XYZ file of C-alpha atoms in Angstrom:
297
model
C -308.405 -172.103 53.183
C -308.754 -173.800 49.841
C -308.750 -172.675 46.221
C -309.199 -174.522 42.939
C -308.524 -173.112 39.486
C -308.642 -174.582 36.020
C -307.349 -173.461 32.631
C -308.445 -174.864 29.261
C -306.311 -174.124 26.200
C -307.403 -174.602 22.588
C -306.105 -173.280 19.293
C -304.253 -173.948 16.090
C -300.675 -175.155 16.188
C -298.559 -176.560 18.994
C -298.524 -174.010 21.814
C -296.708 -176.257 24.273
C -299.456 -175.706 26.826
C -301.489 -178.404 28.526
C -304.981 -178.654 27.003
C -306.401 -178.735 30.534
C -304.619 -177.817 33.744
C -305.779 -177.597 37.336
C -304.261 -175.755 40.286
C -305.170 -176.711 43.855
C -303.927 -174.686 46.807
C -304.817 -175.027 50.453
C -303.748 -174.366 54.005
C -304.954 -175.333 57.463
C -303.665 -174.341 60.888
C -303.992 -176.545 63.953
C -303.612 -174.868 67.335
C -302.996 -177.067 70.379
C -303.944 -175.539 73.742
C -303.069 -172.096 72.445
C -299.361 -172.975 72.570
C -298.398 -175.021 69.524
C -299.235 -174.013 65.952
C -299.150 -176.602 63.145
C -299.810 -174.796 59.855
C -299.938 -177.045 56.772
C -299.940 -175.816 53.179
C -299.999 -177.547 49.818
C -299.933 -176.738 46.116
C -300.883 -179.356 43.542
C -301.110 -179.127 39.753
C -300.894 -181.285 36.668
C -299.320 -178.438 34.701
C -295.946 -179.522 33.421
C -296.383 -183.050 34.739
C -294.992 -184.435 31.478
C -291.762 -182.461 31.914
C -288.762 -183.399 34.013
C -288.079 -180.428 36.245
C -285.368 -179.836 38.893
C -288.072 -178.684 41.333
C -291.573 -180.125 41.340
C -294.521 -177.696 41.083
C -296.363 -179.942 43.574
C -295.433 -178.865 47.078
C -296.341 -179.790 50.634
C -295.011 -178.065 53.737
C -295.600 -177.750 57.465
C -294.329 -174.970 59.719
C -294.823 -175.995 63.375
C -294.140 -173.340 66.008
C -294.010 -173.211 69.791
C -293.200 -169.944 71.547
C -289.869 -168.812 70.019
C -289.255 -172.038 68.050
C -290.430 -172.374 64.422
C -289.776 -175.305 62.114
C -290.001 -175.633 58.334
C -290.487 -179.117 56.887
C -291.157 -180.184 53.306
C -290.929 -177.922 50.248
C -289.945 -174.669 51.928
C -287.715 -171.627 51.559
C -285.654 -169.548 53.979
C -283.643 -166.342 53.705
C -280.405 -165.555 55.529
C -279.130 -162.618 53.478
C -279.509 -161.048 50.007
C -275.899 -162.154 49.419
C -276.133 -165.827 50.466
C -279.346 -167.835 50.918
C -282.311 -165.816 49.683
C -285.678 -167.458 49.066
C -284.564 -170.519 47.083
C -287.043 -173.399 47.502
C -285.558 -176.623 48.862
C -286.941 -179.973 49.980
C -285.791 -180.604 53.511
C -286.021 -179.031 56.941
C -285.128 -175.818 58.707
C -285.512 -174.253 62.136
C -285.659 -170.701 63.473
C -285.014 -169.878 67.144
C -285.678 -166.431 68.586
C -285.002 -166.518 72.341
C -284.849 -163.154 74.053
C -282.243 -161.041 72.293
C -280.989 -163.801 69.992
C -281.740 -165.190 66.525
C -280.615 -168.610 65.289
C -281.486 -170.373 62.018
C -280.357 -173.588 60.349
C -281.422 -175.586 57.290
C -280.562 -178.636 55.192
C -282.147 -179.952 52.026
C -282.164 -180.666 48.305
C -282.154 -177.574 46.106
C -282.625 -179.418 42.827
C -283.044 -183.020 41.815
C -281.122 -184.784 39.074
C -282.703 -184.395 35.629
C -281.235 -186.173 32.624
C -281.287 -184.586 29.179
C -284.525 -185.331 27.335
C -284.358 -185.360 23.523
C -288.134 -184.873 23.296
C -287.938 -181.669 25.385
C -284.609 -180.021 24.516
C -285.757 -176.680 25.965
C -285.599 -178.173 29.476
C -281.967 -178.336 30.486
C -280.565 -181.182 32.610
C -279.501 -180.530 36.207
C -277.280 -182.212 38.738
C -278.661 -183.159 42.137
C -277.784 -180.329 44.486
C -277.738 -180.474 48.291
C -277.201 -177.538 50.600
C -277.038 -176.499 54.236
C -276.559 -173.322 56.212
C -276.877 -171.560 59.535
C -277.323 -168.036 60.877
C -276.717 -166.522 64.303
C -277.496 -163.024 65.470
C -277.760 -160.766 68.499
C -280.619 -158.238 68.653
C -280.636 -155.414 71.178
C -282.283 -152.005 71.359
C -279.120 -150.132 70.373
C -277.497 -152.629 68.018
C -277.940 -155.742 65.921
C -275.259 -158.065 64.547
C -275.524 -161.342 62.659
C -273.410 -163.810 60.719
C -274.486 -166.556 58.331
C -272.873 -169.283 56.242
C -274.356 -171.223 53.325
C -272.907 -174.157 51.380
C -274.230 -176.112 48.382
C -272.717 -178.898 46.318
C -273.723 -180.864 43.229
C -273.437 -184.650 43.126
C -271.290 -185.541 40.105
C -272.582 -189.122 39.864
C -276.254 -188.039 39.791
C -276.224 -187.814 35.963
C -275.358 -190.772 33.761
C -274.253 -188.546 30.870
C -272.461 -185.290 31.803
C -274.088 -182.415 29.832
C -270.798 -180.599 29.219
C -271.780 -179.707 25.652
C -274.631 -177.612 27.064
C -272.307 -175.693 29.355
C -273.726 -177.387 32.461
C -271.123 -178.549 34.974
C -271.249 -179.729 38.606
C -270.717 -176.768 40.937
C -269.898 -176.125 44.567
C -270.381 -172.958 46.588
C -269.474 -171.582 50.005
C -270.906 -168.181 50.886
C -271.287 -166.075 53.984
C -272.031 -162.590 55.199
C -271.866 -160.470 58.323
C -274.232 -157.581 58.977
C -274.677 -154.964 61.677
C -276.949 -152.118 62.741
C -275.952 -149.571 65.369
C -277.785 -146.620 66.914
C -275.284 -144.326 68.663
C -278.207 -142.021 69.505
C -281.952 -142.415 69.064
C -282.107 -140.437 65.806
C -279.010 -141.864 64.058
C -278.781 -145.344 62.558
C -275.736 -146.920 60.904
C -276.003 -150.285 59.142
C -273.946 -152.390 56.782
C -273.323 -155.851 55.387
C -270.371 -157.608 53.784
C -270.933 -160.714 51.661
C -268.460 -163.245 50.289
C -269.032 -166.056 47.797
C -266.499 -168.684 46.756
C -267.793 -170.550 43.700
C -266.371 -173.565 41.897
C -267.944 -173.813 38.449
C -266.610 -177.309 37.671
C -265.832 -179.685 40.529
C -263.900 -181.957 38.128
C -261.224 -179.359 37.326
C -257.662 -180.020 38.414
C -256.691 -179.049 41.936
C -254.028 -176.427 42.455
C -252.464 -174.502 45.300
C -254.815 -171.553 45.605
C -253.912 -168.274 47.225
C -255.843 -166.216 49.754
C -259.301 -167.274 50.883
C -259.618 -169.940 48.182
C -256.585 -171.688 49.650
C -258.512 -172.200 52.900
C -261.527 -173.795 51.186
C -261.446 -177.535 50.511
C -263.813 -177.162 47.537
C -261.539 -174.903 45.491
C -259.781 -175.858 42.260
C -258.686 -174.245 38.982
C -262.295 -173.238 38.174
C -262.875 -171.448 41.492
C -263.263 -167.730 42.057
C -264.090 -165.478 44.995
C -266.583 -162.592 44.845
C -267.362 -159.759 47.255
C -270.387 -157.579 48.016
C -270.698 -154.641 50.388
C -273.465 -152.304 51.490
C -273.550 -149.483 54.060
C -276.173 -146.929 55.053
C -276.334 -143.900 57.336
C -279.792 -142.624 58.305
C -281.337 -139.839 60.331
C -284.626 -140.909 61.942
C -287.092 -138.303 63.154
C -290.623 -138.589 64.474
C -292.201 -137.753 61.107
C -289.283 -137.985 58.694
C -286.273 -140.014 57.701
C -283.221 -139.173 55.624
C -280.362 -141.407 54.591
C -277.480 -142.078 52.240
C -276.411 -145.582 51.117
C -273.561 -147.151 49.186
C -273.487 -150.631 47.621
C -270.915 -152.449 45.540
C -271.312 -155.973 44.110
C -268.495 -157.658 42.189
C -268.995 -158.761 38.568
C -270.404 -162.302 38.359
C -271.298 -162.375 42.070
C -273.757 -165.197 42.736
C -274.444 -168.094 45.040
C -276.352 -171.372 44.664
C -278.837 -170.208 47.316
C -280.774 -167.726 45.185
C -282.354 -167.700 41.745
C -281.013 -164.355 40.567
C -278.422 -161.752 41.530
C -277.926 -158.185 40.423
C -274.153 -157.825 40.189
C -271.395 -155.800 38.555
C -272.785 -152.559 39.999
C -271.829 -149.711 42.293
C -274.663 -147.627 43.737
C -274.804 -144.401 45.708
C -278.320 -143.397 46.762
C -279.961 -140.673 48.802
C -283.415 -141.368 50.201
C -285.934 -139.377 52.213
C -289.334 -139.994 53.773
C -291.773 -137.479 55.240
C -295.242 -137.908 56.737
C -297.944 -135.242 56.970
C -301.236 -134.649 58.758
C -300.733 -137.120 61.606
C -299.449 -139.863 59.291
C -302.462 -139.651 56.979
C -300.160 -138.999 54.029
C -296.499 -139.762 53.376
C -294.052 -138.950 50.599
C -290.841 -140.823 49.870
C -288.001 -140.015 47.492
C -284.960 -141.953 46.340
C -282.285 -140.562 44.030
C -279.166 -142.437 43.068
C -276.172 -142.858 40.825
C -275.284 -146.279 39.421
C -271.985 -147.322 37.916
C -271.926 -150.574 35.917
C -269.176 -152.627 34.194
C -266.818 -152.227 37.144
C -263.879 -153.775 35.323
């Protein structure tokens, strides 16, 4: 597959847009003896080429797979949990293993490259070089599922010649993890939940101190560190043509990790949801009603 697009911009005044931009996207899959897949994909553009960005818009990736082994190499993304690593693009490598009844994942790569402050483009903020790694392990059976994952990311302090402290940008470090489960005591009842934890240091240069609790066990903690929690649980009834459930979720204020672009936090949710199909699954209706409590403190 291949696609090519072009955009021409013209007008009065400085719009900040490129006068001419192209976008090239393509993918090709090689299959060897029906056993090994080698899918390549790329995305190339000259849009924003004059700007210094923490992640390049030009991307190249390959995702080789053989039976229950899948690799990710190049500019790729992986997801472990909504509370840890969740879709953030990185330049590096990852692997997913799904042998019978098991799930294993691991990754390592650069989440953002070092970008110095540019006086000619003050709207583009500088960034420290950030490296990260993580792993996930899980057991999948007919009656239950359980998994645990850990993600860690750390900025390199020496990657910028001039620290951009005046812009509120500091070198950070993060250690996050979560554990999730799903259990079916009977065929029509399903119980699931997940607990997430994130320990975040907002300035690695802050003075060290004797920290209490979980932060005291983490080597990356200092006076700027904090620990955040997230929790979600759901109970569902599952019928042949319908489903009914109630869910609860609570996410601490300021909860975030360096493995995702955005987090909804400082909320407490209680929701009731239902789903019903009619006429041999030719039509379905779903409903979700909830109560949300914000500003938890």
